[in-house]
Amino acid sequence: MPSTDKFTGWVGLDAESVKGNLVKTTFSPKEFTDDDIDIKISHCGMCASDLHTLRSGWGVTNYPVVVGHEIIGTVTRKGKNVKYEIGDRVGVGAQCYSCLKPDCYDCTHDNEPTCPDRVFTYDACYPSGDVAYGGYAEEGRYPASFAFKIPEELPSEIAAPMMCGGITVYSPLRRNGCGPGKVVGIVGIGGLGHFGLLFAKALGAEEVYAISRSKAKEADVLAMGANGIIATNEAGWAAKNSRKFDLIVSTANSPDMPLNDYTKILKPGGRFVQVGLPEEPIPQFYFGPLVQSNISIGGSLLGARCEIEEMLALAASQGIKSWVTVYPMSEVNTVLGLMEDNKARYRFVLEN
Ligand code: NDP
Ligand code: ZN
């Protein structure tokens, strides 16, 4: 049973909403339980997933939907089991619930994103049947177990995009050995990709490269600490970089990515991890280079709760700064258009 409370947000009513047709109106949040918090949302980052969902790109979305899963806000109400205090500043990412039961293999092994009962922050339902609503809104209601205290050193607009964009690359970097002695490549320098460069550096990778469709972002990636940029529109780029990388994390979100060539620039034994989620299957893939060089290819979804805390602490201690442009939440429909046109450098953040 949804609550009778009314929150105000920017609601997508159909697939046309992605064209900047969100409607400011009220919605009924989940029923409030002893484990929940209400937050007054100050900031929400704009992730490419918001657009995939608004346009029903990954399958038919359950409208009405409130997207946004890079949420920062202050606690205004708390259930009696909640450790946070009223006024605490917390962040909520792309997952807002998992079972956390002692007999759940995933939840007891720092794999909450793959818990069979996981709930995403929007276009999803809680086990009770209540709908989960995201952060393009003035208020939000979430289980406190998936809200994270934001370190004082991190301004809200800097922390917001880390809640999804940051953790989605931090987790596979951490789990696949990014660190001293390792050469790491990041495919696609958008919101997730720019965090890939920043966090690979912060984790102590020997060398970090941007793998981008052109050299247009070269000055930016060097300023982010990358050792260089590889442009995939230049003839011979794969041959020139053969056997260079221990690890590649790919944020590319279009099916026409040159996947076969990406695997050719890995060292023998190297790993390729895809986090970008194109709406269509990739056209063709050859196993040859994988088999002949013992290469692994895989995927990764979000990150564990302990990794989110670790990432936030690392960002605070190293002074990591997300590259953001802040817009008033009231301009969300304009900002959707800018995001669709690939104008983000590198994350748009909406502010109430
Ligand atoms: P952005 O739009 O900010 O960045 C995507 C980047 O991909 C672009 O900047 C571009 O980089 C690159 N790209 C675009 N088209 C191609 C292409 N044809 N070939 C190669 N590269 C391409 O998106 P986000 O960073 O916000 O999200 C990226 C993807 O990750 C989305 O699909 C999103 O849904 C998904 N995602 C996945 C999560 C997970 O848990 N696995 C969580 C969050 C998001 P350049 O210009 O440098 O080539
Ligand atoms: Zn996201």
mmCIF file of C-alpha atoms and ligand atoms in Angstrom:
data_model
loop_
_atom_site.group_PDB
_atom_site.id
_atom_site.type_symbol
_atom_site.label_atom_id
_atom_site.label_comp_id
_atom_site.label_asym_id
_atom_site.label_seq_id
_atom_site.Cartn_x
_atom_site.Cartn_y
_atom_site.Cartn_z
ATOM 1 C CA MET A 1 0.000 0.000 0.000
ATOM 2 C CA PRO A 2 1.544 3.316 -1.012
ATOM 3 C CA SER A 3 1.488 6.041 1.587
ATOM 4 C CA THR A 4 -1.153 8.763 1.469
ATOM 5 C CA ASP A 5 1.690 11.307 1.679
ATOM 6 C CA LYS A 6 2.314 13.375 -1.427
ATOM 7 C CA PHE A 7 5.771 14.285 -2.709
ATOM 8 C CA THR A 8 6.470 16.622 -5.611
ATOM 9 C CA GLY A 9 8.675 15.589 -8.512
ATOM 10 C CA TRP A 10 9.365 15.733 -12.230
ATOM 11 C CA VAL A 11 7.375 12.837 -13.603
ATOM 12 C CA GLY A 12 7.789 10.988 -16.899
ATOM 13 C CA LEU A 13 4.378 9.937 -18.247
ATOM 14 C CA ASP A 14 5.433 8.131 -21.441
ATOM 15 C CA ALA A 15 8.386 7.495 -23.747
ATOM 16 C CA GLU A 16 8.084 11.024 -25.154
ATOM 17 C CA SER A 17 9.127 12.356 -21.745
ATOM 18 C CA VAL A 18 12.787 11.856 -22.685
ATOM 19 C CA LYS A 19 12.393 14.726 -25.154
ATOM 20 C CA GLY A 20 12.054 17.166 -22.280
ATOM 21 C CA ASN A 21 8.423 16.511 -21.391
ATOM 22 C CA LEU A 22 8.669 15.742 -17.681
ATOM 23 C CA VAL A 23 5.717 17.121 -15.755
ATOM 24 C CA LYS A 24 6.002 18.680 -12.305
ATOM 25 C CA THR A 25 3.347 16.993 -10.198
ATOM 26 C CA THR A 26 2.814 14.943 -7.040
ATOM 27 C CA PHE A 27 3.303 11.232 -6.458
ATOM 28 C CA SER A 28 2.718 8.855 -3.541
ATOM 29 C CA PRO A 29 5.909 7.426 -2.050
ATOM 30 C CA LYS A 30 6.198 3.978 -0.532
ATOM 31 C CA GLU A 31 4.608 3.321 2.813
ATOM 32 C CA PHE A 32 6.850 4.679 5.592
ATOM 33 C CA THR A 33 8.386 1.926 7.759
ATOM 34 C CA ASP A 34 10.661 1.832 10.791
ATOM 35 C CA ASP A 35 13.610 1.266 8.435
ATOM 36 C CA ASP A 36 13.003 4.269 6.194
ATOM 37 C CA ILE A 37 14.063 7.869 5.968
ATOM 38 C CA ASP A 38 12.503 10.824 4.225
ATOM 39 C CA ILE A 39 14.963 13.253 2.704
ATOM 40 C CA LYS A 40 14.700 16.771 1.359
ATOM 41 C CA ILE A 41 16.553 16.426 -1.924
ATOM 42 C CA SER A 42 19.138 19.124 -2.617
ATOM 43 C CA HIS A 43 20.879 17.590 -5.663
ATOM 44 C CA CYS A 44 20.450 14.839 -8.207
ATOM 45 C CA GLY A 45 22.894 13.923 -10.968
ATOM 46 C CA MET A 46 21.678 13.038 -14.472
ATOM 47 C CA CYS A 47 22.822 9.554 -15.511
ATOM 48 C CA ALA A 48 22.454 8.148 -19.032
ATOM 49 C CA SER A 49 20.314 5.423 -17.409
ATOM 50 C CA ASP A 50 17.682 8.088 -16.701
ATOM 51 C CA LEU A 51 17.343 8.663 -20.448
ATOM 52 C CA HIS A 52 17.409 4.938 -21.352
ATOM 53 C CA THR A 53 14.523 4.489 -18.878
ATOM 54 C CA LEU A 54 12.466 7.537 -19.869
ATOM 55 C CA ARG A 55 12.515 6.432 -23.523
ATOM 56 C CA SER A 56 11.734 2.772 -22.629
ATOM 57 C CA GLY A 57 15.051 1.875 -24.236
ATOM 58 C CA TRP A 58 15.650 -1.200 -22.075
ATOM 59 C CA GLY A 59 12.102 -2.523 -22.383
ATOM 60 C CA VAL A 60 8.812 -0.899 -21.529
ATOM 61 C CA THR A 61 9.102 1.392 -18.514
ATOM 62 C CA ASN A 62 6.349 1.481 -15.906
ATOM 63 C CA TYR A 63 5.031 5.024 -16.187
ATOM 64 C CA PRO A 64 4.529 7.284 -14.343
ATOM 65 C CA VAL A 65 8.219 7.248 -13.429
ATOM 66 C CA VAL A 66 10.441 9.602 -11.450
ATOM 67 C CA VAL A 67 14.014 8.952 -12.584
ATOM 68 C CA GLY A 68 17.282 10.119 -10.985
ATOM 69 C CA HIS A 69 19.571 7.942 -8.898
ATOM 70 C CA GLU A 70 22.442 10.185 -7.895
ATOM 71 C CA ILE A 71 20.640 11.742 -4.973
ATOM 72 C CA ILE A 72 21.842 13.923 -2.106
ATOM 73 C CA GLY A 73 19.538 15.238 0.587
ATOM 74 C CA THR A 74 19.071 15.845 4.278
ATOM 75 C CA VAL A 75 17.089 13.586 6.549
ATOM 76 C CA THR A 76 13.736 15.088 7.553
ATOM 77 C CA ARG A 77 12.065 12.003 9.058
ATOM 78 C CA LYS A 78 13.435 8.716 10.384
ATOM 79 C CA GLY A 79 12.015 5.357 11.314
ATOM 80 C CA LYS A 80 12.814 3.996 14.747
ATOM 81 C CA ASN A 81 15.412 1.478 13.466
ATOM 82 C CA VAL A 82 17.382 4.151 11.626
ATOM 83 C CA LYS A 83 20.856 5.201 12.756
ATOM 84 C CA TYR A 84 20.825 8.582 11.003
ATOM 85 C CA GLU A 85 19.706 11.782 12.716
ATOM 86 C CA ILE A 86 17.347 14.422 11.403
ATOM 87 C CA GLY A 87 19.494 16.884 9.430
ATOM 88 C CA ASP A 88 22.159 14.347 8.409
ATOM 89 C CA ARG A 89 23.300 14.684 4.786
ATOM 90 C CA VAL A 90 23.033 11.396 2.930
ATOM 91 C CA GLY A 91 23.322 10.055 -0.600
ATOM 92 C CA VAL A 92 21.226 7.413 -2.364
ATOM 93 C CA GLY A 93 22.385 5.673 -5.526
ATOM 94 C CA ALA A 94 20.822 3.418 -8.124
ATOM 95 C CA GLN A 95 19.905 0.640 -5.701
ATOM 96 C CA CYS A 96 17.605 1.396 -2.777
ATOM 97 C CA TYR A 97 16.924 -2.068 -1.330
ATOM 98 C CA SER A 98 18.190 -5.614 -1.028
ATOM 99 C CA CYS A 99 17.021 -8.316 1.382
ATOM 100 C CA LEU A 100 20.142 -8.152 3.657
ATOM 101 C CA LYS A 101 19.088 -11.509 5.120
ATOM 102 C CA PRO A 102 21.714 -13.743 6.755
ATOM 103 C CA ASP A 103 20.863 -16.568 4.343
ATOM 104 C CA CYS A 104 21.244 -14.455 1.176
ATOM 105 C CA TYR A 105 24.487 -15.398 -0.558
ATOM 106 C CA ASP A 106 24.749 -12.079 -2.399
ATOM 107 C CA CYS A 107 23.962 -9.831 0.555
ATOM 108 C CA THR A 108 26.406 -11.675 2.818
ATOM 109 C CA HIS A 109 29.202 -11.493 0.217
ATOM 110 C CA ASP A 110 29.186 -7.780 -0.587
ATOM 111 C CA ASN A 111 27.136 -8.324 -3.717
ATOM 112 C CA GLU A 112 23.920 -6.501 -2.817
ATOM 113 C CA PRO A 113 23.405 -5.396 -6.447
ATOM 114 C CA THR A 114 22.842 -9.022 -7.477
ATOM 115 C CA CYS A 115 20.541 -9.928 -4.556
ATOM 116 C CA PRO A 116 17.491 -11.646 -6.108
ATOM 117 C CA ASP A 117 15.267 -9.221 -4.186
ATOM 118 C CA ARG A 118 17.179 -6.070 -5.109
ATOM 119 C CA VAL A 119 15.199 -2.955 -5.912
ATOM 120 C CA PHE A 120 16.471 -0.220 -8.179
ATOM 121 C CA THR A 121 15.783 3.356 -7.183
ATOM 122 C CA TYR A 122 13.247 3.910 -9.990
ATOM 123 C CA ASP A 123 11.132 1.909 -12.433
ATOM 124 C CA ALA A 124 10.995 -0.843 -9.819
ATOM 125 C CA CYS A 125 8.799 -2.116 -6.982
ATOM 126 C CA TYR A 126 9.589 -2.974 -3.373
ATOM 127 C CA PRO A 127 8.604 -6.447 -2.139
ATOM 128 C CA SER A 128 5.497 -4.771 -0.657
ATOM 129 C CA GLY A 129 4.434 -3.788 -4.169
ATOM 130 C CA ASP A 130 5.057 -0.074 -3.556
ATOM 131 C CA VAL A 131 6.727 1.761 -6.425
ATOM 132 C CA ALA A 132 10.275 3.108 -6.055
ATOM 133 C CA TYR A 133 10.665 6.749 -7.116
ATOM 134 C CA GLY A 134 13.943 8.490 -7.927
ATOM 135 C CA GLY A 135 15.525 11.844 -7.286
ATOM 136 C CA TYR A 136 14.157 14.306 -9.849
ATOM 137 C CA ALA A 137 11.981 15.484 -6.997
ATOM 138 C CA GLU A 138 11.803 17.699 -3.947
ATOM 139 C CA GLU A 139 11.534 14.828 -1.466
ATOM 140 C CA GLY A 140 12.392 11.156 -1.402
ATOM 141 C CA ARG A 141 11.669 8.130 0.824
ATOM 142 C CA TYR A 142 14.224 5.318 0.950
ATOM 143 C CA PRO A 143 15.311 2.431 3.163
ATOM 144 C CA ALA A 144 18.108 3.891 5.316
ATOM 145 C CA SER A 145 20.267 0.821 4.677
ATOM 146 C CA PHE A 146 20.880 2.129 1.154
ATOM 147 C CA ALA A 147 21.499 5.741 2.168
ATOM 148 C CA PHE A 148 25.087 6.761 2.870
ATOM 149 C CA LYS A 149 26.446 9.533 5.049
ATOM 150 C CA ILE A 150 28.316 12.040 2.878
ATOM 151 C CA PRO A 151 31.731 13.049 4.228
ATOM 152 C CA GLU A 152 31.937 16.739 5.157
ATOM 153 C CA GLU A 153 34.773 17.336 2.702
ATOM 154 C CA LEU A 154 32.547 16.520 -0.284
ATOM 155 C CA PRO A 155 30.203 19.263 -1.523
ATOM 156 C CA SER A 156 26.781 17.878 -2.459
ATOM 157 C CA GLU A 157 27.109 18.565 -6.202
ATOM 158 C CA ILE A 158 30.456 16.746 -6.216
ATOM 159 C CA ALA A 159 29.136 13.775 -4.237
ATOM 160 C CA ALA A 160 25.851 13.377 -6.147
ATOM 161 C CA PRO A 161 27.197 11.794 -9.370
ATOM 162 C CA MET A 162 29.466 9.489 -7.391
ATOM 163 C CA MET A 163 26.368 7.714 -6.050
ATOM 164 C CA CYS A 164 25.851 5.949 -9.400
ATOM 165 C CA GLY A 165 28.429 7.110 -11.961
ATOM 166 C CA GLY A 166 31.282 6.921 -9.478
ATOM 167 C CA ILE A 167 30.528 3.599 -7.837
ATOM 168 C CA THR A 168 29.757 1.853 -11.135
ATOM 169 C CA VAL A 169 33.371 2.263 -12.244
ATOM 170 C CA TYR A 170 34.976 2.210 -8.779
ATOM 171 C CA SER A 171 33.681 -1.304 -8.063
ATOM 172 C CA PRO A 172 35.049 -3.053 -11.194
ATOM 173 C CA LEU A 173 38.356 -1.187 -10.886
ATOM 174 C CA ARG A 174 38.695 -2.378 -7.287
ATOM 175 C CA ARG A 175 37.574 -5.942 -8.028
ATOM 176 C CA ASN A 176 39.860 -6.371 -11.019
ATOM 177 C CA GLY A 177 43.160 -5.324 -9.535
ATOM 178 C CA CYS A 178 43.464 -1.658 -10.497
ATOM 179 C CA GLY A 179 46.516 -0.434 -8.589
ATOM 180 C CA PRO A 180 50.292 -0.073 -8.683
ATOM 181 C CA GLY A 181 51.924 -1.718 -11.692
ATOM 182 C CA LYS A 182 48.679 -1.894 -13.670
ATOM 183 C CA VAL A 183 47.890 -0.176 -16.961
ATOM 184 C CA VAL A 184 44.204 0.693 -17.115
ATOM 185 C CA GLY A 185 42.034 1.906 -20.000
ATOM 186 C CA ILE A 186 38.626 3.554 -19.739
ATOM 187 C CA VAL A 187 36.361 3.392 -22.796
ATOM 188 C CA GLY A 188 33.919 6.297 -23.225
ATOM 189 C CA ILE A 189 34.628 9.544 -21.454
ATOM 190 C CA GLY A 190 31.223 10.621 -20.248
ATOM 191 C CA GLY A 191 29.866 10.701 -16.714
ATOM 192 C CA LEU A 192 31.002 7.195 -15.754
ATOM 193 C CA GLY A 193 34.165 7.340 -17.851
ATOM 194 C CA HIS A 194 35.534 10.511 -16.263
ATOM 195 C CA PHE A 195 35.139 8.840 -12.866
ATOM 196 C CA GLY A 196 36.988 5.847 -14.305
ATOM 197 C CA LEU A 197 40.020 8.039 -14.961
ATOM 198 C CA LEU A 198 39.814 9.839 -11.597
ATOM 199 C CA PHE A 199 39.375 6.670 -9.527
ATOM 200 C CA ALA A 200 41.909 4.551 -11.444
ATOM 201 C CA LYS A 201 44.479 7.259 -10.666
ATOM 202 C CA ALA A 202 43.337 7.487 -7.047
ATOM 203 C CA LEU A 203 43.701 3.714 -6.667
ATOM 204 C CA GLY A 204 47.333 4.028 -7.750
ATOM 205 C CA ALA A 205 47.251 2.567 -11.275
ATOM 206 C CA GLU A 206 50.635 2.871 -12.973
ATOM 207 C CA GLU A 207 49.152 4.363 -16.149
ATOM 208 C CA VAL A 208 45.620 5.310 -17.104
ATOM 209 C CA TYR A 209 44.368 6.022 -20.629
ATOM 210 C CA ALA A 210 41.138 7.355 -22.039
ATOM 211 C CA ILE A 211 39.858 5.330 -25.004
ATOM 212 C CA SER A 212 37.560 7.731 -26.803
ATOM 213 C CA ARG A 213 36.028 8.047 -30.247
ATOM 214 C CA SER A 214 38.215 11.077 -31.051
ATOM 215 C CA LYS A 215 40.867 13.312 -29.497
ATOM 216 C CA ALA A 216 38.292 16.035 -28.740
ATOM 217 C CA LYS A 217 38.458 15.401 -24.983
ATOM 218 C CA GLU A 218 42.279 15.163 -24.832
ATOM 219 C CA ALA A 219 42.939 18.313 -22.783
ATOM 220 C CA ASP A 220 40.218 17.336 -20.302
ATOM 221 C CA VAL A 221 41.426 13.780 -19.751
ATOM 222 C CA LEU A 222 44.988 14.978 -19.202
ATOM 223 C CA ALA A 223 43.642 17.431 -16.622
ATOM 224 C CA MET A 224 41.859 14.483 -14.954
ATOM 225 C CA GLY A 225 45.231 12.786 -14.571
ATOM 226 C CA ALA A 226 45.191 10.415 -17.548
ATOM 227 C CA ASN A 227 48.531 9.595 -19.168
ATOM 228 C CA GLY A 228 47.025 9.917 -22.630
ATOM 229 C CA ILE A 229 44.102 9.379 -24.949
ATOM 230 C CA ILE A 230 43.596 6.731 -27.619
ATOM 231 C CA ALA A 231 41.276 7.868 -30.410
ATOM 232 C CA THR A 232 39.378 5.022 -32.052
ATOM 233 C CA ASN A 233 38.644 7.116 -35.166
ATOM 234 C CA GLU A 234 42.358 7.056 -36.068
ATOM 235 C CA ALA A 235 43.470 4.286 -38.411
ATOM 236 C CA GLY A 236 45.620 1.612 -36.793
ATOM 237 C CA TRP A 237 44.820 2.591 -33.187
ATOM 238 C CA ALA A 238 44.396 -0.998 -32.040
ATOM 239 C CA ALA A 239 47.609 -2.285 -33.662
ATOM 240 C CA LYS A 240 49.539 0.663 -32.202
ATOM 241 C CA ASN A 241 48.345 -0.190 -28.683
ATOM 242 C CA SER A 242 48.520 -3.964 -28.911
ATOM 243 C CA ARG A 243 49.025 -5.763 -25.560
ATOM 244 C CA LYS A 244 49.054 -2.526 -23.577
ATOM 245 C CA PHE A 245 46.342 -2.971 -20.938
ATOM 246 C CA ASP A 246 45.868 -5.122 -17.858
ATOM 247 C CA LEU A 247 42.302 -3.914 -17.450
ATOM 248 C CA ILE A 248 39.754 -2.036 -19.534
ATOM 249 C CA VAL A 249 36.469 -0.767 -18.110
ATOM 250 C CA SER A 250 34.019 0.222 -20.842
ATOM 251 C CA THR A 251 31.221 2.699 -20.321
ATOM 252 C CA ALA A 252 30.294 2.825 -24.023
ATOM 253 C CA ASN A 253 26.514 2.855 -24.352
ATOM 254 C CA SER A 254 26.064 2.290 -28.077
ATOM 255 C CA PRO A 255 26.059 -1.104 -29.833
ATOM 256 C CA ASP A 256 28.389 0.111 -32.586
ATOM 257 C CA MET A 257 31.425 0.081 -30.305
ATOM 258 C CA PRO A 258 34.541 -1.687 -31.715
ATOM 259 C CA LEU A 259 34.493 -4.487 -29.128
ATOM 260 C CA ASN A 260 36.741 -6.858 -31.056
ATOM 261 C CA ASP A 261 39.440 -4.193 -31.232
ATOM 262 C CA TYR A 262 39.110 -3.305 -27.537
ATOM 263 C CA THR A 263 39.985 -6.884 -26.629
ATOM 264 C CA LYS A 264 43.055 -6.780 -28.900
ATOM 265 C CA ILE A 265 44.730 -4.063 -26.832
ATOM 266 C CA LEU A 266 44.673 -6.160 -23.647
ATOM 267 C CA LYS A 267 47.770 -7.956 -22.397
ATOM 268 C CA PRO A 268 47.519 -11.752 -22.314
ATOM 269 C CA GLY A 269 45.434 -12.554 -19.250
ATOM 270 C CA GLY A 270 43.883 -9.101 -19.345
ATOM 271 C CA ARG A 271 40.292 -8.283 -18.447
ATOM 272 C CA PHE A 272 37.604 -6.285 -20.192
ATOM 273 C CA VAL A 273 34.644 -5.219 -18.058
ATOM 274 C CA GLN A 274 31.559 -3.679 -19.676
ATOM 275 C CA VAL A 275 29.429 -1.373 -17.537
ATOM 276 C CA GLY A 276 27.697 0.650 -20.270
ATOM 277 C CA LEU A 277 24.353 -0.859 -21.217
ATOM 278 C CA PRO A 278 23.425 -0.303 -24.895
ATOM 279 C CA GLU A 279 19.764 -0.685 -25.809
ATOM 280 C CA GLU A 280 20.532 -3.102 -28.677
ATOM 281 C CA PRO A 281 22.772 -6.201 -28.921
ATOM 282 C CA ILE A 282 26.265 -5.690 -30.325
ATOM 283 C CA PRO A 283 26.363 -6.812 -33.979
ATOM 284 C CA GLN A 284 29.117 -9.451 -33.994
ATOM 285 C CA PHE A 285 31.815 -10.740 -31.758
ATOM 286 C CA TYR A 286 34.752 -13.059 -32.468
ATOM 287 C CA PHE A 287 36.175 -15.263 -29.743
ATOM 288 C CA GLY A 288 39.567 -15.564 -31.492
ATOM 289 C CA PRO A 289 41.490 -12.827 -29.670
ATOM 290 C CA LEU A 290 39.987 -13.892 -26.324
ATOM 291 C CA VAL A 291 40.948 -17.540 -26.673
ATOM 292 C CA GLN A 292 44.381 -16.848 -28.119
ATOM 293 C CA SER A 293 45.402 -14.448 -25.346
ATOM 294 C CA ASN A 294 43.564 -15.839 -22.301
ATOM 295 C CA ILE A 295 41.433 -12.730 -22.100
ATOM 296 C CA SER A 296 38.339 -12.416 -19.908
ATOM 297 C CA ILE A 297 35.323 -10.353 -20.746
ATOM 298 C CA GLY A 298 32.589 -9.564 -18.252
ATOM 299 C CA GLY A 299 30.104 -7.096 -16.920
ATOM 300 C CA SER A 300 29.541 -5.215 -13.667
ATOM 301 C CA LEU A 301 26.492 -3.713 -11.989
ATOM 302 C CA LEU A 302 26.764 -0.763 -9.558
ATOM 303 C CA GLY A 303 28.765 -1.603 -6.408
ATOM 304 C CA ALA A 304 28.446 -3.001 -2.908
ATOM 305 C CA ARG A 305 27.450 -0.843 0.039
ATOM 306 C CA CYS A 306 30.917 -1.208 1.572
ATOM 307 C CA GLU A 307 32.466 -0.090 -1.722
ATOM 308 C CA ILE A 308 30.270 3.019 -1.786
ATOM 309 C CA GLU A 309 31.513 3.940 1.681
ATOM 310 C CA GLU A 310 35.098 3.215 0.692
ATOM 311 C CA MET A 311 34.775 5.299 -2.500
ATOM 312 C CA LEU A 312 33.316 8.273 -0.626
ATOM 313 C CA ALA A 313 36.107 8.099 1.967
ATOM 314 C CA LEU A 314 38.760 7.913 -0.761
ATOM 315 C CA ALA A 315 37.214 10.837 -2.630
ATOM 316 C CA ALA A 316 37.140 12.864 0.581
ATOM 317 C CA SER A 317 40.721 12.045 1.586
ATOM 318 C CA GLN A 318 42.175 12.640 -1.879
ATOM 319 C CA GLY A 319 40.030 15.660 -2.701
ATOM 320 C CA ILE A 320 38.599 14.036 -5.823
ATOM 321 C CA LYS A 321 36.386 16.447 -7.731
ATOM 322 C CA SER A 322 33.643 15.320 -10.091
ATOM 323 C CA TRP A 323 33.455 17.520 -13.195
ATOM 324 C CA VAL A 324 29.926 18.852 -13.018
ATOM 325 C CA THR A 325 27.679 21.572 -14.379
ATOM 326 C CA VAL A 326 24.862 22.483 -12.006
ATOM 327 C CA TYR A 327 21.395 23.522 -13.218
ATOM 328 C CA PRO A 328 18.258 24.353 -11.241
ATOM 329 C CA MET A 329 15.996 21.276 -11.017
ATOM 330 C CA SER A 330 13.270 23.429 -12.600
ATOM 331 C CA GLU A 331 15.311 23.364 -15.847
ATOM 332 C CA VAL A 332 15.374 19.560 -15.971
ATOM 333 C CA ASN A 333 13.583 19.412 -19.328
ATOM 334 C CA THR A 334 16.221 21.607 -20.970
ATOM 335 C CA VAL A 335 19.019 19.624 -19.358
ATOM 336 C CA LEU A 336 17.589 16.347 -20.714
ATOM 337 C CA GLY A 337 18.038 17.786 -24.205
ATOM 338 C CA LEU A 338 21.639 18.791 -23.485
ATOM 339 C CA MET A 339 22.392 15.297 -22.144
ATOM 340 C CA GLU A 340 20.805 13.688 -25.208
ATOM 341 C CA ASP A 341 23.049 15.863 -27.398
ATOM 342 C CA ASN A 342 26.175 14.622 -25.564
ATOM 343 C CA LYS A 343 26.851 18.041 -24.068
ATOM 344 C CA ALA A 344 27.698 16.875 -20.533
ATOM 345 C CA ARG A 345 31.277 17.660 -19.449
ATOM 346 C CA TYR A 346 31.028 15.421 -17.636
ATOM 347 C CA ARG A 347 27.910 15.288 -15.452
ATOM 348 C CA PHE A 348 24.866 17.505 -15.189
ATOM 349 C CA VAL A 349 23.638 17.916 -11.637
ATOM 350 C CA LEU A 350 20.153 19.245 -10.860
ATOM 351 C CA GLU A 351 19.793 21.429 -7.766
ATOM 352 C CA ASN A 352 16.661 22.255 -5.799
HETATM 353 P P1 NDP B 1 27.429 9.332 -20.973
HETATM 354 O O1 NDP B 1 26.525 9.652 -22.082
HETATM 355 O O2 NDP B 1 27.812 10.401 -20.012
HETATM 356 O O3 NDP B 1 28.786 8.719 -21.562
HETATM 357 C C1 NDP B 1 28.811 7.657 -22.461
HETATM 358 C C2 NDP B 1 30.084 7.724 -23.294
HETATM 359 O O4 NDP B 1 30.141 6.577 -24.121
HETATM 360 C C3 NDP B 1 30.145 8.892 -24.241
HETATM 361 O O5 NDP B 1 30.608 10.057 -23.631
HETATM 362 C C4 NDP B 1 31.105 8.390 -25.305
HETATM 363 O O6 NDP B 1 32.453 8.684 -24.925
HETATM 364 C C5 NDP B 1 30.923 6.873 -25.256
HETATM 365 N N1 NDP B 1 30.257 6.382 -26.460
HETATM 366 C C6 NDP B 1 29.086 6.780 -26.989
HETATM 367 N N2 NDP B 1 28.828 6.111 -28.115
HETATM 368 C C7 NDP B 1 29.868 5.264 -28.331
HETATM 369 C C8 NDP B 1 30.207 4.330 -29.332
HETATM 370 N N3 NDP B 1 29.417 4.129 -30.401
HETATM 371 N N4 NDP B 1 31.351 3.632 -29.205
HETATM 372 C C9 NDP B 1 32.156 3.846 -28.159
HETATM 373 N N5 NDP B 1 31.899 4.750 -27.181
HETATM 374 C C10 NDP B 1 30.767 5.443 -27.270
HETATM 375 O O7 NDP B 1 26.749 8.120 -20.205
HETATM 376 P P2 NDP B 1 27.000 7.606 -18.691
HETATM 377 O O8 NDP B 1 28.435 7.638 -18.416
HETATM 378 O O9 NDP B 1 26.047 8.273 -17.786
HETATM 379 O O10 NDP B 1 26.492 6.079 -18.831
HETATM 380 C C11 NDP B 1 27.147 5.170 -19.685
HETATM 381 C C12 NDP B 1 26.396 3.864 -19.746
HETATM 382 O O11 NDP B 1 26.521 3.180 -18.497
HETATM 383 C C13 NDP B 1 24.891 3.994 -19.980
HETATM 384 O O12 NDP B 1 24.481 2.951 -20.857
HETATM 385 C C14 NDP B 1 24.291 3.775 -18.616
HETATM 386 O O13 NDP B 1 22.970 3.336 -18.639
HETATM 387 C C15 NDP B 1 25.231 2.707 -18.099
HETATM 388 N N6 NDP B 1 25.219 2.538 -16.639
HETATM 389 C C16 NDP B 1 25.504 1.289 -16.172
HETATM 390 C C17 NDP B 1 25.543 1.039 -14.826
HETATM 391 C C18 NDP B 1 25.929 -0.305 -14.320
HETATM 392 O O14 NDP B 1 25.698 -0.599 -13.150
HETATM 393 N N7 NDP B 1 26.557 -1.150 -15.118
HETATM 394 C C19 NDP B 1 25.206 2.094 -13.856
HETATM 395 C C20 NDP B 1 25.048 3.387 -14.458
HETATM 396 C C21 NDP B 1 25.027 3.592 -15.801
HETATM 397 P P3 NDP B 1 33.551 9.275 -25.969
HETATM 398 O O15 NDP B 1 32.956 10.543 -26.502
HETATM 399 O O16 NDP B 1 34.730 9.473 -25.113
HETATM 400 O O17 NDP B 1 33.764 8.252 -27.029
HETATM 401 ZN ZN ZN B 2 23.180 5.726 -13.147
#
